[in-house]
């Protein structure tokens, strides 16, 4: 029963569509009808409201971290397993929120928040690969995927086998959510940061 409660609480927390709520609250329109229609920070940025985009990024990351921290506080007996279950549920809630007919974001920010809360060195590795790939290659989607793949490897190297398994599963979900980006990368058509207005509209930090 405790595990089911963790899953439900994590999912509900992760499913809060902050991008949609913030853009509506501040009169930026229905995010699902803007740009790519995605609910994350990348698409919020297309409204021209940089502050809202930054807030969405932080809040999407925070809900992953909070899910992990709440599990540790209220169900300490489950240890690493409880924290991982809650974090995984939060990311799945973000990617597949029932409020939005299971059409959510791509999970990069939320997975980063989960990683940082599980063990901050894992989160730092995630962030380093994400930002490093973005700075070197100027491809946002590739940065997010690189960070997600690096996280379970870092967890294994740092001695967190439970987190390594859980993060590997979440990385697989994130890669699936980025399948259109992957197709464009293979075709050489994935736009770089700063590309012209005629480029496709990918979402990588949703």
mmCIF file of C-alpha atoms in Angstrom, residues 27-175:
data_model
loop_
_atom_site.group_PDB
_atom_site.id
_atom_site.type_symbol
_atom_site.label_atom_id
_atom_site.label_comp_id
_atom_site.label_asym_id
_atom_site.label_seq_id
_atom_site.Cartn_x
_atom_site.Cartn_y
_atom_site.Cartn_z
ATOM 1 C CA UNK A 27 -2.082 35.941 -20.452
ATOM 2 C CA UNK A 28 0.361 34.289 -22.853
ATOM 3 C CA UNK A 29 -2.303 32.041 -24.369
ATOM 4 C CA UNK A 30 -2.892 28.295 -24.500
ATOM 5 C CA UNK A 31 0.557 26.731 -24.669
ATOM 6 C CA UNK A 32 -0.814 23.665 -26.445
ATOM 7 C CA UNK A 33 -1.776 25.885 -29.394
ATOM 8 C CA UNK A 34 1.582 27.650 -29.601
ATOM 9 C CA UNK A 35 4.653 26.495 -31.512
ATOM 10 C CA UNK A 36 5.066 22.737 -31.196
ATOM 11 C CA UNK A 37 2.202 22.441 -28.704
ATOM 12 C CA UNK A 38 4.529 20.955 -26.085
ATOM 13 C CA UNK A 39 4.043 21.954 -22.442
ATOM 14 C CA UNK A 40 7.652 22.564 -21.400
ATOM 15 C CA UNK A 41 10.008 25.507 -21.085
ATOM 16 C CA UNK A 42 11.224 25.392 -24.698
ATOM 17 C CA UNK A 43 7.735 26.013 -26.005
ATOM 18 C CA UNK A 44 6.968 28.599 -23.321
ATOM 19 C CA UNK A 45 9.966 30.530 -24.635
ATOM 20 C CA UNK A 46 8.192 30.811 -27.990
ATOM 21 C CA UNK A 47 5.608 33.046 -26.343
ATOM 22 C CA UNK A 48 8.379 35.614 -25.945
ATOM 23 C CA UNK A 49 8.100 35.472 -22.161
ATOM 24 C CA UNK A 50 11.589 34.509 -20.999
ATOM 25 C CA UNK A 51 10.643 34.844 -17.349
ATOM 26 C CA UNK A 52 7.798 32.368 -17.754
ATOM 27 C CA UNK A 53 10.096 29.963 -19.595
ATOM 28 C CA UNK A 54 12.667 30.133 -16.793
ATOM 29 C CA UNK A 55 9.963 29.634 -14.172
ATOM 30 C CA UNK A 56 8.607 26.622 -16.062
ATOM 31 C CA UNK A 57 12.069 25.091 -16.268
ATOM 32 C CA UNK A 58 12.657 25.537 -12.547
ATOM 33 C CA UNK A 59 9.223 24.303 -11.503
ATOM 34 C CA UNK A 60 9.356 21.259 -13.782
ATOM 35 C CA UNK A 61 12.692 20.383 -12.217
ATOM 36 C CA UNK A 62 11.460 21.128 -8.710
ATOM 37 C CA UNK A 63 8.500 18.766 -8.897
ATOM 38 C CA UNK A 64 10.849 15.867 -9.628
ATOM 39 C CA UNK A 65 13.103 16.832 -6.740
ATOM 40 C CA UNK A 66 10.215 17.400 -4.330
ATOM 41 C CA UNK A 67 8.760 13.967 -5.077
ATOM 42 C CA UNK A 68 12.061 12.351 -4.071
ATOM 43 C CA UNK A 69 12.436 14.476 -0.935
ATOM 44 C CA UNK A 70 8.871 13.817 0.213
ATOM 45 C CA UNK A 71 9.401 10.072 -0.158
ATOM 46 C CA UNK A 72 12.536 10.244 1.977
ATOM 47 C CA UNK A 73 10.780 12.312 4.621
ATOM 48 C CA UNK A 74 7.528 10.385 4.942
ATOM 49 C CA UNK A 75 8.651 6.869 4.025
ATOM 50 C CA UNK A 76 12.280 6.648 5.159
ATOM 51 C CA UNK A 77 12.028 2.897 5.624
ATOM 52 C CA UNK A 78 11.967 2.321 1.879
ATOM 53 C CA UNK A 79 15.310 4.061 1.479
ATOM 54 C CA UNK A 80 16.738 4.329 -2.036
ATOM 55 C CA UNK A 81 13.907 2.273 -3.510
ATOM 56 C CA UNK A 82 11.229 4.622 -2.211
ATOM 57 C CA UNK A 83 13.050 7.722 -3.423
ATOM 58 C CA UNK A 84 13.568 6.192 -6.867
ATOM 59 C CA UNK A 85 9.955 5.071 -7.157
ATOM 60 C CA UNK A 86 8.636 8.534 -6.252
ATOM 61 C CA UNK A 87 11.017 10.262 -8.646
ATOM 62 C CA UNK A 88 10.141 7.900 -11.471
ATOM 63 C CA UNK A 89 6.430 8.432 -10.862
ATOM 64 C CA UNK A 90 6.922 12.210 -11.011
ATOM 65 C CA UNK A 91 8.684 12.033 -14.363
ATOM 66 C CA UNK A 92 6.063 9.699 -15.798
ATOM 67 C CA UNK A 93 3.396 12.086 -14.541
ATOM 68 C CA UNK A 94 5.127 14.948 -16.354
ATOM 69 C CA UNK A 95 5.419 13.007 -19.599
ATOM 70 C CA UNK A 96 1.930 11.478 -19.445
ATOM 71 C CA UNK A 97 -0.394 13.709 -17.357
ATOM 72 C CA UNK A 98 -3.983 12.515 -17.334
ATOM 73 C CA UNK A 99 -5.129 16.152 -17.030
ATOM 74 C CA UNK A 100 -3.908 16.699 -20.595
ATOM 75 C CA UNK A 101 -4.993 13.347 -22.026
ATOM 76 C CA UNK A 102 -1.516 11.936 -21.371
ATOM 77 C CA UNK A 103 0.144 14.448 -23.724
ATOM 78 C CA UNK A 104 2.881 15.927 -21.600
ATOM 79 C CA UNK A 105 6.471 17.071 -21.859
ATOM 80 C CA UNK A 106 9.687 15.292 -22.723
ATOM 81 C CA UNK A 107 11.063 15.062 -19.220
ATOM 82 C CA UNK A 108 14.539 16.608 -19.287
ATOM 83 C CA UNK A 109 14.029 19.219 -16.565
ATOM 84 C CA UNK A 110 12.038 16.857 -14.360
ATOM 85 C CA UNK A 111 14.624 14.092 -14.719
ATOM 86 C CA UNK A 112 17.367 16.548 -13.817
ATOM 87 C CA UNK A 113 15.439 17.484 -10.676
ATOM 88 C CA UNK A 114 15.017 13.820 -9.777
ATOM 89 C CA UNK A 115 18.729 13.163 -10.323
ATOM 90 C CA UNK A 116 19.811 16.083 -8.163
ATOM 91 C CA UNK A 117 17.525 15.033 -5.314
ATOM 92 C CA UNK A 118 18.577 11.385 -5.470
ATOM 93 C CA UNK A 119 22.273 12.296 -5.205
ATOM 94 C CA UNK A 120 23.594 15.720 -6.151
ATOM 95 C CA UNK A 121 26.772 14.361 -7.843
ATOM 96 C CA UNK A 122 24.554 12.427 -10.262
ATOM 97 C CA UNK A 123 22.611 15.602 -10.973
ATOM 98 C CA UNK A 124 25.812 17.533 -11.582
ATOM 99 C CA UNK A 125 26.973 14.951 -14.118
ATOM 100 C CA UNK A 126 23.576 15.192 -15.827
ATOM 101 C CA UNK A 127 23.788 18.992 -15.937
ATOM 102 C CA UNK A 128 27.410 18.963 -17.121
ATOM 103 C CA UNK A 129 26.655 16.672 -20.061
ATOM 104 C CA UNK A 130 23.491 18.606 -20.908
ATOM 105 C CA UNK A 131 25.132 22.016 -20.878
ATOM 106 C CA UNK A 132 28.371 20.737 -22.399
ATOM 107 C CA UNK A 133 26.608 19.241 -25.394
ATOM 108 C CA UNK A 134 24.523 22.374 -25.855
ATOM 109 C CA UNK A 135 27.550 24.675 -25.698
ATOM 110 C CA UNK A 136 29.701 22.529 -27.981
ATOM 111 C CA UNK A 137 27.142 21.402 -30.549
ATOM 112 C CA UNK A 138 24.383 23.996 -30.065
ATOM 113 C CA UNK A 139 21.705 21.301 -30.261
ATOM 114 C CA UNK A 140 19.365 21.459 -27.288
ATOM 115 C CA UNK A 141 17.718 18.084 -27.761
ATOM 116 C CA UNK A 142 21.072 16.304 -27.970
ATOM 117 C CA UNK A 143 22.166 17.961 -24.737
ATOM 118 C CA UNK A 144 19.093 16.767 -22.867
ATOM 119 C CA UNK A 145 19.487 13.230 -24.140
ATOM 120 C CA UNK A 146 23.204 13.185 -23.346
ATOM 121 C CA UNK A 147 22.512 14.242 -19.769
ATOM 122 C CA UNK A 148 19.808 11.628 -19.351
ATOM 123 C CA UNK A 149 22.059 8.825 -20.617
ATOM 124 C CA UNK A 150 24.993 10.006 -18.490
ATOM 125 C CA UNK A 151 22.951 9.981 -15.257
ATOM 126 C CA UNK A 152 22.547 6.195 -14.823
ATOM 127 C CA UNK A 153 26.192 5.654 -15.775
ATOM 128 C CA UNK A 154 27.219 8.168 -13.126
ATOM 129 C CA UNK A 155 24.944 6.494 -10.577
ATOM 130 C CA UNK A 156 26.575 3.129 -11.240
ATOM 131 C CA UNK A 157 30.109 4.515 -11.045
ATOM 132 C CA UNK A 158 29.312 6.412 -7.842
ATOM 133 C CA UNK A 159 27.908 3.329 -6.149
ATOM 134 C CA UNK A 160 24.135 3.805 -6.426
ATOM 135 C CA UNK A 161 22.938 0.609 -8.142
ATOM 136 C CA UNK A 162 19.254 1.186 -7.354
ATOM 137 C CA UNK A 163 19.399 4.658 -8.859
ATOM 138 C CA UNK A 164 21.365 3.365 -11.847
ATOM 139 C CA UNK A 165 18.599 0.917 -12.759
ATOM 140 C CA UNK A 166 15.810 3.441 -12.187
ATOM 141 C CA UNK A 167 17.522 6.250 -14.065
ATOM 142 C CA UNK A 168 18.286 3.921 -16.972
ATOM 143 C CA UNK A 169 14.577 3.188 -17.277
ATOM 144 C CA UNK A 170 13.716 6.881 -17.151
ATOM 145 C CA UNK A 171 16.401 7.663 -19.729
ATOM 146 C CA UNK A 172 14.735 5.140 -22.048
ATOM 147 C CA UNK A 173 11.409 6.939 -21.623
ATOM 148 C CA UNK A 174 13.086 10.285 -22.300
ATOM 149 C CA UNK A 175 14.701 8.955 -25.471
#
